Every structure is written in C-alpha cells, then in structure tokens.
Amino acid sequence: MSAATGSLPADTRGRDAAIEASGWGRPFRFVQWRNAAFWVYLFAMVAGAVSLVRFYGPGTGVYGVGLGSGVLLFSLYAIPWLLLLSHHNRYTSLPPAMLLVAFLWGAVPATYWIALRANTAALSLYGKLFGNAWVHDWGAGLTAPFTEETAKALALVLLIGMAPRLVRSPYDGLVIGAFTGLGLQLSEDVLYAFNATTSNFGADQVGSAWGIFVGRAAAGIVSHALFSAVFCSGLMWLLGRAGPRRVARGLLLMAAAVLAHSSWDNMAAYGNALDGGAGTILLMIVIAAAELVLLWLTFRLAAPQEQGWIRAILASEARTGVLTDEEVRAAGGDRRTRRAYRRSVRGRAARRSARHVLAAAHDLAQALARGGGRDTAEVVHARAEIARLRSRPGEPA
C-alpha cells in the first residue's frame, strides 16, 4: 500500500476518545498548592529524609567508606534497571517527572519513614509473642510483604490524587509500581550494605559492601520492582479507573504479589524444612520462575488496553494513507505482532526500515496525544518523518 499524507476525516471520535481515556500527552505538574495529595507527598518526603539522616548520621564518620561504597555500587546497578523500566514505559507512556516522583517515594519515605519503622515494630511484637528463633525464621516473610507493599502502593494512590487524568490503566499502575519498587529496592540495598559494614565493626568496609552487592544484585531481578508492579497493577483493576472494574482480578494479583514477596523472604526457612541447603536452592529457582511468570501474566493482562488506545489514535492515519492498516496493527500490537509484521516485509533493508516506520508511527501517536488530536507542528513533522522514511531505498511501499 502506498503512503501519502492528507487531511484527517471528520470522524475522529475514536481517536479523541482514546486520547481522553488514556490521558496520554497530558503534562504532569508536581507543585500543586491546592492539592492535599501534594502536601502529603511533601510531608512524607521531609519525614523520610529526616529518618534517613537519623539512621545514617551517627555512623557516617566511622562507616562512611562502606556506606559510600554501597551508594556507588547500587547507583551503577540502577542504570540498567532504569533503562529497562523506561523501555517498558511504552504504549501511552507516562511523563518521566511522574516516574521520578514515584521512584523517590520508594527510595525515601516508603523505606525510611514507613517500612523501616513498621517492620521494626512488627518484629518486636512477634519476638514478644513467639520468641526470637521464630522471628529469625518467619518474621521477615510475615511482616515486609504487608508493610512494604502498602508503603509502595501509597505512591500510586498519591499520584492518582495529583494526576487523576494521567494515571488511568492497570499498565500505568504496573509502570509506576515498578519505579516505586526499584526506589525501595535500591534504598534497602544500601541499608543492607551499611548494616554489613557495621556488623563487621568497620573492618574491610569495601568488601562488606561488595558482598551485599553481589547477593542483592542477583536477587534484585525478582524483588521489589516486580512485587510492586504486580501489586499496583492489581490495585488499578480494583479501582477500575479507565475501563471495567475487575475486583476479583485486582485482589488476586495483589494477593499474589504479597505471597510472592512472603515466599521469597521466607525461602530459607521453607528450604531448610524441605531439604536443607539443597531445598533452599531448589525453592529459589522455583519461586523466581513463578514470580517471572506472574509478572509476564500481569503484563499480558494489562497491555491490551494500552495497545487498543494506540490503534484507535492511529486509525485515522490509516484512512488518510499516512500508515497502512498493517502498520497500525503492528504499532499498537505486542512484540510478537510487530515481529510478524517485520517478517512479512521482503528484504533485509526493508525490514530494518519497517522497524523505523513503526517507531515513527509511535512518535506520531504521541504527537497526536500531546496535541489533543489537532494537527500541531509536531504532528505535521511526525507525518513528514514517516513519508521521509518511506522515500528511502528498500522501504516497503
């Protein structure tokens, strides 16, 4: 099918409805003097920062090398994580400033103001009721999943309050939850590096931090980012903000995230009861695989709504010939759909160009969303870019 630019048809109600329903393209404004959610967030950040300083302050002089090593190692570790999560902030993508707000919530107040205090109090209560041995085996798995998942999910609740027209779908919940979880995960990693340094009385501080880094970095693949992505996606289904409310699905996903978190934290206790060290290793593999399947299932359930919005936004572009119907389906499809489309194009160079056209189609959808469906300069430029890509040798006509 040949491509040509042209004026949009009058009937663009589907496109406009998709832009309105998704909230895509709306700006995120952090400072909102008349919004209670903004003040709650600000208060929690200040309280979290104070708790952080009180926690590390007395030990920074003696254990500063270990703390600094932990901060450096896990800061570097965060880079590929941020790239990975940003890659998944696709379809009707959320503004980076909003995701930074979510990340900071997980890193500061969720860790130091809520989870650390709540976990300490709960473990102390468990110790009085069941004894220290019981707390050592089971305390973490029966405390952190409840306190920490709740603490992280508060970021989603506050962001709904601060940007109700932006946070609409379970996929939004998945992305926000992942960034919040990553923030808590990295903060917790640094805290463990600091604790390892103090436990060794300051001896070989770099080695202590490195030991924590090796273990926590490997386990981080199936840790807080995953737990809270699933939990917050389930919370969005429970709330039913831009689609049918699915209470059972939402509750099941939230419960699954808590169960996954609890199973991971109590893995050693379960493994020892099963078959000692070998049982722990076996459980680690089984639980990690189950968590990845859970994340994959959540993604598969959450993505179709966003993909449908993209197809609706681009549908009018197919009617005017800017894109083909196949390109609209591929641009608004999953990885398998896009790959099938590229393979349908003959020639290596043409397949490579087809990938560029799909990327440009997504840019066009984003420009349309930002412009509210109007033919803004950004929209005109995006259409021209698609036409330019088609004019290159080897491009599918």
Coordinates of C-alpha atoms in Angstrom, one line a residue:
M1 CA 0.0 0.0 0.0
S2 CA 1.4 3.3 -1.0
A3 CA 1.5 6.1 1.5
A4 CA 0.5 9.7 1.2
T5 CA -0.3 12.4 3.6
G6 CA -3.7 14.1 3.6
S7 CA -6.3 15.8 5.7
L8 CA -8.0 13.9 8.5
P9 CA -11.5 12.7 8.1
A10 CA -14.2 14.4 10.2
D11 CA -15.0 11.3 12.1
T12 CA -12.1 11.1 14.6
R13 CA -14.3 10.4 17.6
G14 CA -12.5 7.0 18.3
R15 CA -9.1 8.8 18.3
D16 CA -10.3 11.6 20.5
A17 CA -12.0 9.1 22.9
A18 CA -8.8 7.1 23.2
I19 CA -6.7 10.2 23.9
E20 CA -9.2 11.3 26.6
A21 CA -9.5 7.8 28.2
S22 CA -5.7 7.2 28.2
G23 CA -4.7 10.7 29.5
W24 CA -1.7 10.3 27.1
G25 CA 0.1 13.5 26.4
R26 CA -1.2 15.4 29.4
P27 CA 1.6 17.2 31.3
F28 CA 2.5 16.3 34.9
R29 CA 2.7 19.2 37.3
F30 CA 4.4 18.3 40.6
V31 CA 3.8 21.6 42.6
Q32 CA 0.0 21.9 43.3
W33 CA -0.6 24.2 46.2
R34 CA -4.3 23.4 46.5
N35 CA -3.9 19.6 46.2
A36 CA -3.8 17.7 49.5
A37 CA -2.0 14.8 47.8
F38 CA 0.9 17.1 47.0
W39 CA 1.2 18.2 50.6
V40 CA 1.0 14.6 51.9
Y41 CA 3.8 13.7 49.5
L42 CA 5.9 16.6 50.5
F43 CA 5.4 15.9 54.2
A44 CA 6.3 12.3 53.8
M45 CA 9.4 13.2 51.8
V46 CA 10.6 15.5 54.5
A47 CA 9.8 13.0 57.3
G48 CA 11.6 10.3 55.2
A49 CA 14.7 12.5 54.7
V50 CA 14.8 13.2 58.5
S51 CA 14.6 9.5 59.3
L52 CA 17.3 8.8 56.7
V53 CA 19.7 11.3 58.3
R54 CA 19.0 10.0 61.7
F55 CA 19.6 6.4 60.6
Y56 CA 22.9 7.0 58.9
G57 CA 24.1 10.2 60.6
P58 CA 25.8 8.7 63.7
G59 CA 27.7 6.1 61.6
T60 CA 28.8 8.1 58.6
G61 CA 32.1 9.1 60.2
V62 CA 33.2 5.6 61.2
Y63 CA 31.4 3.6 58.5
G64 CA 31.4 6.2 55.7
V65 CA 33.6 4.1 53.3
G66 CA 31.2 1.2 53.5
L67 CA 28.1 3.5 53.1
G68 CA 29.8 5.3 50.2
S69 CA 30.7 2.0 48.5
G70 CA 27.2 0.8 48.8
V71 CA 25.8 4.0 47.3
L72 CA 28.3 3.9 44.4
L73 CA 27.7 0.2 43.6
F74 CA 24.0 0.4 43.7
S75 CA 23.9 3.7 41.8
L76 CA 25.7 2.0 38.9
Y77 CA 23.4 -1.0 39.3
A78 CA 20.4 1.3 38.9
I79 CA 21.4 2.4 35.4
P80 CA 20.4 -0.8 33.5
W81 CA 17.3 -1.0 35.7
L82 CA 16.2 2.5 34.7
L83 CA 16.8 1.8 31.1
L84 CA 14.8 -1.4 31.3
L85 CA 11.9 0.2 33.0
S86 CA 11.9 3.2 30.7
H87 CA 11.8 0.7 27.8
H88 CA 8.6 -0.7 29.3
N89 CA 7.1 2.7 29.8
R90 CA 5.8 2.5 26.2
Y91 CA 2.4 2.5 24.6
T92 CA 0.7 5.5 26.2
S93 CA 3.8 6.4 28.2
L94 CA 3.9 8.3 31.5
P95 CA 5.9 11.5 31.9
P96 CA 9.5 11.0 33.3
A97 CA 8.8 13.5 36.0
M98 CA 6.0 11.4 37.4
L99 CA 8.1 8.3 37.4
L100 CA 10.9 10.2 39.2
V101 CA 8.3 11.2 41.9
A102 CA 7.3 7.5 42.2
F103 CA 11.0 6.4 42.4
L104 CA 11.8 8.9 45.1
W105 CA 8.8 7.9 47.1
G106 CA 10.0 4.3 47.2
A107 CA 13.6 5.4 48.0
V108 CA 12.9 7.8 50.8
P109 CA 9.6 7.8 52.7
A110 CA 8.5 4.3 51.8
T111 CA 11.8 2.9 53.1
Y112 CA 12.9 5.1 55.9
W113 CA 9.6 6.7 57.2
I114 CA 7.2 3.8 56.8
A115 CA 8.7 0.4 56.2
L116 CA 11.7 0.6 58.5
R117 CA 9.5 1.8 61.4
A118 CA 6.7 -0.6 60.7
N119 CA 8.9 -3.6 60.3
T120 CA 10.8 -2.9 63.4
A121 CA 7.6 -2.5 65.5
A122 CA 6.1 -5.7 64.0
L123 CA 9.2 -7.8 64.5
S124 CA 9.5 -6.6 68.1
L125 CA 5.9 -7.6 68.7
Y126 CA 6.5 -11.0 67.0
G127 CA 9.5 -11.5 69.3
K128 CA 7.5 -11.0 72.4
L129 CA 4.8 -13.3 71.2
F130 CA 6.7 -16.1 69.6
G131 CA 10.4 -15.7 70.5
N132 CA 13.5 -14.7 68.6
A133 CA 14.0 -18.0 66.9
W134 CA 10.6 -17.8 65.3
V135 CA 11.2 -14.2 64.2
H136 CA 14.5 -15.3 62.6
D137 CA 12.8 -17.9 60.5
W138 CA 9.5 -16.4 59.7
G139 CA 9.4 -12.8 60.8
A140 CA 10.5 -11.1 57.6
G141 CA 8.1 -13.0 55.4
L142 CA 5.1 -12.2 57.6
T143 CA 6.0 -8.5 58.0
A144 CA 7.6 -6.9 55.0
P145 CA 5.1 -8.1 52.4
F146 CA 2.3 -6.3 54.1
T147 CA 4.1 -3.1 55.3
E148 CA 6.3 -2.6 52.2
E149 CA 3.7 -3.4 49.6
T150 CA 1.3 -1.0 51.3
A151 CA 4.1 1.7 51.6
K152 CA 5.0 1.4 47.9
A153 CA 1.4 1.4 46.7
L154 CA 0.8 4.7 48.5
A155 CA 2.9 6.3 45.7
L156 CA 0.3 5.2 43.2
V157 CA -2.6 6.5 45.4
L158 CA -0.9 9.9 45.8
L159 CA -0.1 10.1 42.0
I160 CA -3.8 9.4 41.2
G161 CA -4.6 12.3 43.5
M162 CA -2.0 14.5 41.9
A163 CA -2.7 13.5 38.2
P164 CA -6.1 11.8 38.1
R165 CA -6.4 12.2 34.3
L166 CA -2.9 10.8 33.7
V167 CA -3.0 7.6 35.8
R168 CA -5.7 5.6 34.2
S169 CA -4.9 2.0 33.3
P170 CA -3.5 -1.1 35.0
Y171 CA -0.5 -0.7 32.8
D172 CA 0.1 2.7 34.3
G173 CA -0.1 1.0 37.7
L174 CA 2.4 -1.6 36.6
V175 CA 5.0 1.1 35.4
I176 CA 4.5 3.3 38.5
G177 CA 4.7 0.3 40.8
A178 CA 7.9 -0.9 39.1
F179 CA 9.6 2.5 39.5
T180 CA 8.5 2.8 43.2
G181 CA 9.6 -0.7 43.9
L182 CA 13.0 0.0 42.3
G183 CA 13.4 3.0 44.6
L184 CA 12.7 1.0 47.7
Q185 CA 14.8 -1.9 46.5
L186 CA 17.9 0.3 45.9
S187 CA 17.5 2.1 49.2
E188 CA 17.1 -1.2 51.0
D189 CA 20.3 -2.5 49.3
V190 CA 22.3 0.5 50.5
L191 CA 20.9 0.0 54.0
Y192 CA 22.0 -3.7 54.0
A193 CA 25.5 -2.7 52.8
F194 CA 25.7 -0.2 55.7
N195 CA 24.4 -2.8 58.2
A196 CA 27.0 -5.3 56.9
T197 CA 29.7 -2.8 57.4
T198 CA 28.6 -2.0 61.0
S199 CA 28.3 -5.8 61.7
N200 CA 31.9 -6.2 60.8
F201 CA 32.8 -3.3 63.1
G202 CA 34.2 -1.3 60.1
A203 CA 36.7 -3.9 59.0
D204 CA 37.1 -4.3 55.2
Q205 CA 34.2 -1.9 54.5
V206 CA 34.5 -2.1 50.8
G207 CA 34.5 -5.9 50.9
S208 CA 31.4 -5.8 53.1
A209 CA 29.5 -3.6 50.7
W210 CA 30.7 -5.7 47.8
G211 CA 29.4 -8.9 49.4
I212 CA 26.0 -7.4 49.8
F213 CA 26.1 -6.0 46.3
V214 CA 26.8 -9.4 44.7
G215 CA 24.0 -11.1 46.5
R216 CA 21.4 -8.4 46.3
A217 CA 22.1 -7.5 42.7
A218 CA 21.4 -11.1 41.6
A219 CA 18.3 -11.4 43.7
G220 CA 17.0 -7.9 42.6
I221 CA 15.7 -9.3 39.3
V222 CA 12.8 -10.9 41.3
S223 CA 12.4 -8.4 44.1
H224 CA 10.6 -5.2 44.9
A225 CA 10.3 -3.8 41.4
L226 CA 8.4 -7.0 40.4
F227 CA 6.3 -7.2 43.5
S228 CA 5.0 -3.7 43.4
A229 CA 4.5 -3.7 39.6
V230 CA 2.1 -6.6 40.1
F231 CA 0.5 -5.2 43.3
C232 CA -0.1 -1.7 41.8
S233 CA -1.4 -3.2 38.6
G234 CA -3.9 -5.2 40.6
L235 CA -4.8 -2.1 42.6
M236 CA -5.7 -0.3 39.4
W237 CA -8.0 -3.2 38.4
L238 CA -9.6 -3.0 41.8
L239 CA -10.2 0.7 41.4
G240 CA -11.3 0.4 37.7
R241 CA -10.4 3.9 36.6
A242 CA -10.5 3.7 32.7
G243 CA -12.3 0.5 32.0
P244 CA -14.4 -2.2 33.7
R245 CA -13.7 -2.6 37.3
R246 CA -12.3 -6.2 37.9
V247 CA -12.4 -6.7 41.7
A248 CA -11.5 -10.4 41.7
R249 CA -8.6 -9.9 39.3
G250 CA -7.3 -7.0 41.2
L251 CA -7.5 -8.7 44.6
L252 CA -5.9 -11.9 43.2
L253 CA -2.9 -10.0 41.7
M254 CA -2.4 -8.0 44.9
A255 CA -2.5 -11.2 47.0
A256 CA -0.2 -12.9 44.5
A257 CA 2.3 -10.1 44.9
V258 CA 2.2 -10.3 48.7
L259 CA 2.5 -14.1 48.5
A260 CA 5.5 -13.9 46.2
H261 CA 7.2 -11.4 48.5
S262 CA 6.5 -13.5 51.5
S263 CA 7.7 -16.7 49.9
W264 CA 10.9 -15.0 48.8
D265 CA 11.6 -13.6 52.2
N266 CA 10.9 -16.9 54.0
M267 CA 12.7 -19.0 51.4
A268 CA 15.5 -20.1 53.7
A269 CA 13.0 -21.3 56.3
Y270 CA 11.0 -23.3 53.8
G271 CA 14.1 -24.7 52.2
N272 CA 15.6 -25.9 55.4
A273 CA 12.4 -27.6 56.3
L274 CA 12.3 -29.2 52.9
D275 CA 15.9 -30.4 52.4
G276 CA 18.4 -28.0 54.0
G277 CA 20.6 -26.1 51.6
A278 CA 19.6 -28.0 48.6
G279 CA 16.0 -27.4 49.4
T280 CA 16.7 -23.6 49.6
I281 CA 18.4 -23.6 46.2
L282 CA 15.5 -25.6 44.6
L283 CA 13.0 -23.2 46.1
M284 CA 14.9 -20.2 45.0
I285 CA 14.7 -21.4 41.4
V286 CA 11.0 -22.4 41.7
I287 CA 9.9 -19.1 43.4
A288 CA 12.0 -17.0 41.0
A289 CA 10.4 -18.7 38.0
A290 CA 6.9 -18.4 39.4
E291 CA 7.4 -14.7 40.0
L292 CA 8.6 -14.1 36.5
V293 CA 5.5 -16.0 35.2
L294 CA 3.4 -13.8 37.4
L295 CA 4.9 -10.6 36.0
W296 CA 4.5 -11.9 32.4
L297 CA 0.8 -12.7 33.1
T298 CA 0.2 -9.3 34.6
F299 CA 1.9 -7.6 31.6
R300 CA -0.2 -9.7 29.2
L301 CA -3.4 -8.7 31.0
A302 CA -2.5 -5.0 31.3
A303 CA -1.1 -4.3 27.8
P304 CA -4.1 -4.9 25.5
Q305 CA -6.0 -1.8 26.8
E306 CA -3.0 0.5 26.0
Q307 CA -2.4 -1.2 22.7
G308 CA -6.1 -0.7 21.8
W309 CA -5.7 3.1 22.6
I310 CA -2.7 3.4 20.2
R311 CA -4.6 1.6 17.4
A312 CA -7.6 3.9 18.0
I313 CA -5.3 7.0 17.9
L314 CA -3.6 5.9 14.7
A315 CA -6.7 4.5 12.9
S316 CA -7.5 7.8 11.2
E317 CA -3.9 7.9 9.9
A318 CA -4.6 4.6 8.0
R319 CA -7.7 6.1 6.5
T320 CA -5.7 9.0 5.0
G321 CA -2.8 6.8 3.9
V322 CA -0.1 8.0 6.2
L323 CA 0.1 4.5 7.6
T324 CA -1.2 1.2 6.4
D325 CA -3.7 -0.9 8.3
E326 CA -0.9 -3.5 8.9
E327 CA 1.4 -0.8 10.3
V328 CA -1.4 0.4 12.7
R329 CA -1.9 -3.1 14.0
A330 CA 1.8 -3.6 14.4
A331 CA 2.4 -0.2 16.1
G332 CA -0.4 -1.0 18.5
G333 CA 0.5 -4.6 18.9
D334 CA 2.7 -6.7 21.2
R335 CA 6.2 -7.8 20.4
R336 CA 5.0 -10.9 18.6
T337 CA 2.7 -8.8 16.3
R338 CA 5.5 -6.3 15.5
R339 CA 7.9 -9.1 14.7
A340 CA 5.4 -10.9 12.5
Y341 CA 4.8 -7.7 10.6
R342 CA 8.5 -7.1 10.0
R343 CA 9.0 -10.7 8.8
S344 CA 6.1 -10.1 6.3
V345 CA 8.3 -7.5 4.6
R346 CA 10.7 -8.8 2.0
G347 CA 14.3 -7.9 2.1
R348 CA 16.7 -7.2 5.0
A349 CA 16.9 -3.4 4.3
A350 CA 13.1 -3.2 4.0
R351 CA 12.6 -5.0 7.3
R352 CA 15.0 -2.6 9.0
S353 CA 13.2 0.3 7.6
A354 CA 9.8 -1.2 8.6
R355 CA 11.1 -1.1 12.2
H356 CA 11.9 2.6 11.8
V357 CA 8.4 3.3 10.4
L358 CA 6.8 1.6 13.4
A359 CA 8.9 3.7 15.7
A360 CA 7.9 6.8 13.8
A361 CA 4.2 5.7 14.0
H362 CA 4.5 5.6 17.8
D363 CA 6.0 9.1 17.7
L364 CA 3.1 10.2 15.6
A365 CA 0.6 8.7 18.1
Q366 CA 2.4 10.6 20.9
A367 CA 2.4 13.8 18.9
L368 CA -1.4 13.4 18.3
A369 CA -1.9 12.7 22.0
R370 CA 0.0 15.8 23.1
G371 CA -1.9 17.9 20.6
G372 CA -5.2 16.6 21.7
G373 CA -5.8 15.2 18.1
R374 CA -5.0 18.5 16.4
D375 CA -2.6 18.9 13.5
T376 CA 0.1 20.6 15.5
A377 CA 3.6 21.3 14.2
E378 CA 4.8 18.2 16.0
V379 CA 2.1 16.1 14.3
V380 CA 2.9 17.5 10.9
H381 CA 6.6 16.8 11.5
A382 CA 5.9 13.2 12.6
R383 CA 3.9 12.6 9.4
A384 CA 6.6 14.1 7.3
E385 CA 9.2 11.8 9.0
I386 CA 7.1 8.7 8.1
A387 CA 7.0 10.0 4.5
R388 CA 10.7 10.5 4.5
L389 CA 11.4 7.0 5.8
R390 CA 9.2 5.6 3.0
S391 CA 11.2 7.5 0.4
R392 CA 14.4 5.7 1.2
P393 CA 15.6 2.8 -0.9
G394 CA 14.3 -0.6 0.3
E395 CA 11.4 0.9 2.2
P396 CA 8.1 -1.0 2.0
A397 CA 5.7 0.9 -0.2

